[in-house]
mmCIF file of C-alpha atoms and ligand atoms in Angstrom:
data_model
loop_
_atom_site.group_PDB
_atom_site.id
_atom_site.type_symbol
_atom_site.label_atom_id
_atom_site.label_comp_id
_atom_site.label_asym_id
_atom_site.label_seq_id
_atom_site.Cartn_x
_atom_site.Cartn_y
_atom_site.Cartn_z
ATOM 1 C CA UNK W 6 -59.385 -35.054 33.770
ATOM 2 C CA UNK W 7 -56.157 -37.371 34.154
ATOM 3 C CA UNK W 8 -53.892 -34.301 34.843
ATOM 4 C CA UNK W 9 -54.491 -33.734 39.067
ATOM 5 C CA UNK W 10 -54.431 -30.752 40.268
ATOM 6 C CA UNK W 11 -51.275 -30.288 41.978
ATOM 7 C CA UNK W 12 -50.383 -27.228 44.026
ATOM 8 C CA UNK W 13 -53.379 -25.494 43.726
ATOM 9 C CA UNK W 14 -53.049 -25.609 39.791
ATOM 10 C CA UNK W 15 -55.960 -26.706 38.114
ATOM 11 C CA UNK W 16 -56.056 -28.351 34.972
ATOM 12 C CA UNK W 17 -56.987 -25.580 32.744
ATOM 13 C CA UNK W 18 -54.190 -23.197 33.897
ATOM 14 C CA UNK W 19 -51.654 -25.850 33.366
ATOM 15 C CA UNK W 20 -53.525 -27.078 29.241
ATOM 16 C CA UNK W 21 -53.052 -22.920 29.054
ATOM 17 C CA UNK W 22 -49.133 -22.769 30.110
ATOM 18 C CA UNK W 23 -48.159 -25.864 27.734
ATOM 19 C CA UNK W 24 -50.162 -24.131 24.934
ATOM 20 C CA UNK W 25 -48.355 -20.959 25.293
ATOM 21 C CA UNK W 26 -45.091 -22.985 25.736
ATOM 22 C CA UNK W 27 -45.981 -24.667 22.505
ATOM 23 C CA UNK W 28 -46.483 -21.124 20.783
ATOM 24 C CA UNK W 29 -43.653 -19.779 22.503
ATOM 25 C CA UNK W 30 -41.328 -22.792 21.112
ATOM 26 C CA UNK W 31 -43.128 -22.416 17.525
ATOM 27 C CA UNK W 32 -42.122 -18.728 17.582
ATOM 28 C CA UNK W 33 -38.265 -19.703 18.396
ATOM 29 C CA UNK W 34 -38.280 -22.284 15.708
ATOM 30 C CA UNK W 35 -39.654 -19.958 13.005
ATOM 31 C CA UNK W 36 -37.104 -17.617 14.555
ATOM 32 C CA UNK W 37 -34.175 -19.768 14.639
ATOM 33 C CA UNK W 38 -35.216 -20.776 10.633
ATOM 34 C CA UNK W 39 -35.305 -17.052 9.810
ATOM 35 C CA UNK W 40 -31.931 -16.376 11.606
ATOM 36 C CA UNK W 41 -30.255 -19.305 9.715
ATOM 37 C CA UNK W 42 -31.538 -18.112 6.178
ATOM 38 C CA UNK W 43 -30.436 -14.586 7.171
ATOM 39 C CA UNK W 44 -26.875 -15.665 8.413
ATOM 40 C CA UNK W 45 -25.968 -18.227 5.859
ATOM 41 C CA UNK W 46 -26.929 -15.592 3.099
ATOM 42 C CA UNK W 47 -24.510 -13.553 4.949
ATOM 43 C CA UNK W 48 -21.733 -16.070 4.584
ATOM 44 C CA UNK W 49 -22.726 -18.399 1.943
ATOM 45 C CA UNK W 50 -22.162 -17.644 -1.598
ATOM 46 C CA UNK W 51 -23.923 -20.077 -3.420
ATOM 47 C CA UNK W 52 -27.937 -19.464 -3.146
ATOM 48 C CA UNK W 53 -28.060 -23.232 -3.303
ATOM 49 C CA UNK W 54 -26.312 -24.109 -0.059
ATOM 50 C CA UNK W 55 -28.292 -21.004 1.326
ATOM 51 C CA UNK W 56 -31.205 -23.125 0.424
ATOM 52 C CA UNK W 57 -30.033 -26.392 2.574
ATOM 53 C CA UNK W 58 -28.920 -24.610 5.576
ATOM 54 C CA UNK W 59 -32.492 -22.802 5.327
ATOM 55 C CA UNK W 60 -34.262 -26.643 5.027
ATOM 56 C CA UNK W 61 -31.694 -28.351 7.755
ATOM 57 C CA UNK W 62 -32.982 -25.235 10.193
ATOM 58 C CA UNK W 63 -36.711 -26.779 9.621
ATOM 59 C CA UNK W 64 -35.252 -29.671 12.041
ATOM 60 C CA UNK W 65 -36.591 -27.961 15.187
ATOM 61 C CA UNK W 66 -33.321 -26.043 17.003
ATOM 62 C CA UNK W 67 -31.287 -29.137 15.454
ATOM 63 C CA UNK W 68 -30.755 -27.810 12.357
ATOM 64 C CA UNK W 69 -29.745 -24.255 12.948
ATOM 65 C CA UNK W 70 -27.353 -25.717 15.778
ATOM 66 C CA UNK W 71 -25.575 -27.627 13.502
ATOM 67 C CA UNK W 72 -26.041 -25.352 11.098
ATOM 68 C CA UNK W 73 -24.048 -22.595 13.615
ATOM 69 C CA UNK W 74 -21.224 -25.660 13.840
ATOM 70 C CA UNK W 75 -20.642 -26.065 10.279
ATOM 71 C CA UNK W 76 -21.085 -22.529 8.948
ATOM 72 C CA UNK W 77 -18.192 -20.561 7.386
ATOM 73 C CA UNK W 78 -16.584 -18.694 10.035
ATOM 74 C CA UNK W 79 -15.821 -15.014 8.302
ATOM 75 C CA UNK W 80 -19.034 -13.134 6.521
ATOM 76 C CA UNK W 81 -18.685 -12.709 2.690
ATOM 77 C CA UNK W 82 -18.435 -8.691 3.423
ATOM 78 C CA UNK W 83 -15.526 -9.124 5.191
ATOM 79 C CA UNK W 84 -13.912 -11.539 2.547
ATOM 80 C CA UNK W 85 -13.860 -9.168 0.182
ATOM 81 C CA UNK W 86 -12.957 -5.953 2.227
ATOM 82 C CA UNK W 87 -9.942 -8.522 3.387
ATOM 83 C CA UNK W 88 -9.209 -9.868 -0.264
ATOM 84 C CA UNK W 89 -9.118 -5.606 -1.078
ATOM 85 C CA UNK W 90 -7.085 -4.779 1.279
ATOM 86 C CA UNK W 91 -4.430 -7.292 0.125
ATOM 87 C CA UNK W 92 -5.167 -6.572 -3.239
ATOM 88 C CA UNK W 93 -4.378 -2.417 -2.394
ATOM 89 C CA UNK W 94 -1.304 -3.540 -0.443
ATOM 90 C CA UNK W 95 0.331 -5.274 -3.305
ATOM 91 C CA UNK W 96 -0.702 -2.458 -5.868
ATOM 92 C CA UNK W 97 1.076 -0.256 -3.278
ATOM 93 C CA UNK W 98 4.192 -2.516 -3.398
ATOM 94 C CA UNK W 99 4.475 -2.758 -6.831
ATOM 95 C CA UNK W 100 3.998 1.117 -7.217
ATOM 96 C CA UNK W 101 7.338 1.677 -5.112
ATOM 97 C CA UNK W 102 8.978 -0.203 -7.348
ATOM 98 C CA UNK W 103 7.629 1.203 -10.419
ATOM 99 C CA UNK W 104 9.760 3.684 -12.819
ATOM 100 C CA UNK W 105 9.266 5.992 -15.695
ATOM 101 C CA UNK W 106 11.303 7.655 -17.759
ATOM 102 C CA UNK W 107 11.494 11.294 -16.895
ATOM 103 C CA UNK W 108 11.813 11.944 -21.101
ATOM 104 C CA UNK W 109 9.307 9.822 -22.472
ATOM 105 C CA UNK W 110 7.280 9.033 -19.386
ATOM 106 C CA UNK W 111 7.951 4.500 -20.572
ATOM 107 C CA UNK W 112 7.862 2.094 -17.371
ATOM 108 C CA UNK W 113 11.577 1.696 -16.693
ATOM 109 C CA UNK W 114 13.507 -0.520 -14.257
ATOM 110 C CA UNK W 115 15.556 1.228 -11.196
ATOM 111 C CA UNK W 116 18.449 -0.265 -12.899
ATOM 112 C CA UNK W 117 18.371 1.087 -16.813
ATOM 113 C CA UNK W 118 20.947 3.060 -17.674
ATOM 114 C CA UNK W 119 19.029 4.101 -20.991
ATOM 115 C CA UNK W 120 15.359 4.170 -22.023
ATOM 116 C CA UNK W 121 14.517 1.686 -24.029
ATOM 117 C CA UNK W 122 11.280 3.584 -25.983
ATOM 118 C CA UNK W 123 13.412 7.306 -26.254
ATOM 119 C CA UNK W 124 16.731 6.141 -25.995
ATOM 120 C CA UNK W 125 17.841 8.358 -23.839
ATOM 121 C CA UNK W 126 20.196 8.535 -20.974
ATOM 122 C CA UNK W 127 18.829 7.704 -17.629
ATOM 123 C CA UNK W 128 21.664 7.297 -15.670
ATOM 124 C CA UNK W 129 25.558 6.867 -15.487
ATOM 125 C CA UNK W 130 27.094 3.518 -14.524
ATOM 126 C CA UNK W 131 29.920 3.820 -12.069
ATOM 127 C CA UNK W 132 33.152 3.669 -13.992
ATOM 128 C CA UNK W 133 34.816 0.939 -11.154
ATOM 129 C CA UNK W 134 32.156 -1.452 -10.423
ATOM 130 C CA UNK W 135 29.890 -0.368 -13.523
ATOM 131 C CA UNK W 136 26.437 0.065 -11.904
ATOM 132 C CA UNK W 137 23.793 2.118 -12.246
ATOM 133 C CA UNK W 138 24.439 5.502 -9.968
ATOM 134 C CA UNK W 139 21.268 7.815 -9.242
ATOM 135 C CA UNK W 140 22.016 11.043 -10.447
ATOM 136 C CA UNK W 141 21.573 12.206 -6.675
ATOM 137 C CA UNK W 142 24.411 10.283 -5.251
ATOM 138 C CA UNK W 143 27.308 11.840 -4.343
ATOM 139 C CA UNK W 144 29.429 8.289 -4.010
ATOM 140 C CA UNK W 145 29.038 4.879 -5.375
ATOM 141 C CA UNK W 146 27.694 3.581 -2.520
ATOM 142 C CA UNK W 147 28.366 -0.221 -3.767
ATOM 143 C CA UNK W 148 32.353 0.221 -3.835
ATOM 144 C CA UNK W 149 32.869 3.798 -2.344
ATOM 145 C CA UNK W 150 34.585 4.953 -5.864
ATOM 146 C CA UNK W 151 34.240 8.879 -6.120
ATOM 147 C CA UNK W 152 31.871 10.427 -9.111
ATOM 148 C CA UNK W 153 33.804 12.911 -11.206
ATOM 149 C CA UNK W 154 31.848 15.992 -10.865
ATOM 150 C CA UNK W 155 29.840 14.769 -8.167
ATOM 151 C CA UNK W 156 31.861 13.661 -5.443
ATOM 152 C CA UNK W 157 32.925 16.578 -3.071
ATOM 153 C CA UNK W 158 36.401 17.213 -2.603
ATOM 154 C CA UNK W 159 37.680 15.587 0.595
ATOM 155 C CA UNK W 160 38.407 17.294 4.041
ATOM 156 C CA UNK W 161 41.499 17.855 5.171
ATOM 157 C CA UNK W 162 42.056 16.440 8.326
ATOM 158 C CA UNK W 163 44.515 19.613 9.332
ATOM 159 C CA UNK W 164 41.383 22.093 9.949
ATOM 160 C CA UNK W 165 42.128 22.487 13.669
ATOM 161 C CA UNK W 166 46.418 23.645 13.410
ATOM 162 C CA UNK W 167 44.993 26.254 10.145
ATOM 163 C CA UNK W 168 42.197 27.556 12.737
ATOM 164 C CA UNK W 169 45.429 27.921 14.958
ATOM 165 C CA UNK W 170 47.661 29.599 12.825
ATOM 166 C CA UNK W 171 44.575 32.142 11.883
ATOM 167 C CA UNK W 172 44.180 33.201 15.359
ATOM 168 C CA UNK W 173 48.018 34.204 15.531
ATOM 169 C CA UNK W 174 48.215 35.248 12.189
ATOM 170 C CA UNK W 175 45.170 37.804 13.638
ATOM 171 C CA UNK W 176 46.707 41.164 14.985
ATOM 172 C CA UNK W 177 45.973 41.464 18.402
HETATM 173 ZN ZN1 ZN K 2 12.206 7.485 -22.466
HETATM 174 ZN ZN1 ZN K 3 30.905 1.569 -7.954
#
């Protein structure tokens, strides 16, 4: 035999190591082509593409390293649980800003002062600046005007001298 036998190897324990090195490396290709199939189904949408990553892999260790360069970086699962979650954010956004009539139960705007389906009478428009007041405000809050009926009567500022004049007024 050509190969010598160097430290005490002899040439059949070194043809045995470079055929289980051989197997060994066989194993990690087959591996590394199962891996890429299983990963770019993972990411890739199109089976087609799915298909090419699978044959570039064949390249021994090559193909699934370029593969691992080129590959879409996010999984499909998480795509769509990310393209949900937007989607359920703007739903929620547009539901805060969503109205209905309390008559007729029609999609109003915040700023209607009527329904437009029942016709009636959603809210009152402030009589100085003319816009639409929630029946729950107290105030105009865009120009401070007071709401007949709705508006509390203001404090007196003299609370302090009447608490006074109780107190003496108060037989001892
Ligand atoms: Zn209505
Ligand atoms: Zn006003």
């Amino acid at each position: 035999m050509f190969v010598p036998a160097v430290f005490g190897i002899d040439s059949q324990a070194l043809d045995t190591a470079v055929k289980l090195l051989v197997l060994v490396l066989v194993v990690m290709w087959l591996a590394t082509v199962y891996y890429t199939f299983a990963d770019a189904r993972r990411r890739i949408a199109d089976p087609l593409l799915v298909g090419c990553a699978t044959v570039a892999a064949l390249f021994p260790f090559i193909g699934t390293i370029v593969y691992m360069i080129v590959r879409p970086p996010e999984y499909l699962e998480d795509q769509r649980e990310r393209e949900l979650e937007i989607q359920a954010a703007e739903a929620r956004l547009h539901e805060h800003d969503v109205h209905y009539c309390p008559h007729c139960g029609y999609q109003v705007e915040k700023a209607f002062l009527r329904c437009p389906s029942c016709l009636r009478k959603l809210k009152d428009p402030c009589q100085v600046c003319a816009r639409p007041l929630d029946p729950e405000w107290r105030i105009c809050p865009y120009c401070e005007a007071d709401i007949p009926g709705k508006t509390p009567p203001r404090r007196r500022r003299r609370r302090p001298a009447e608490e006074t004049a109780a107190a003496e007024a108060k037989p001892s």
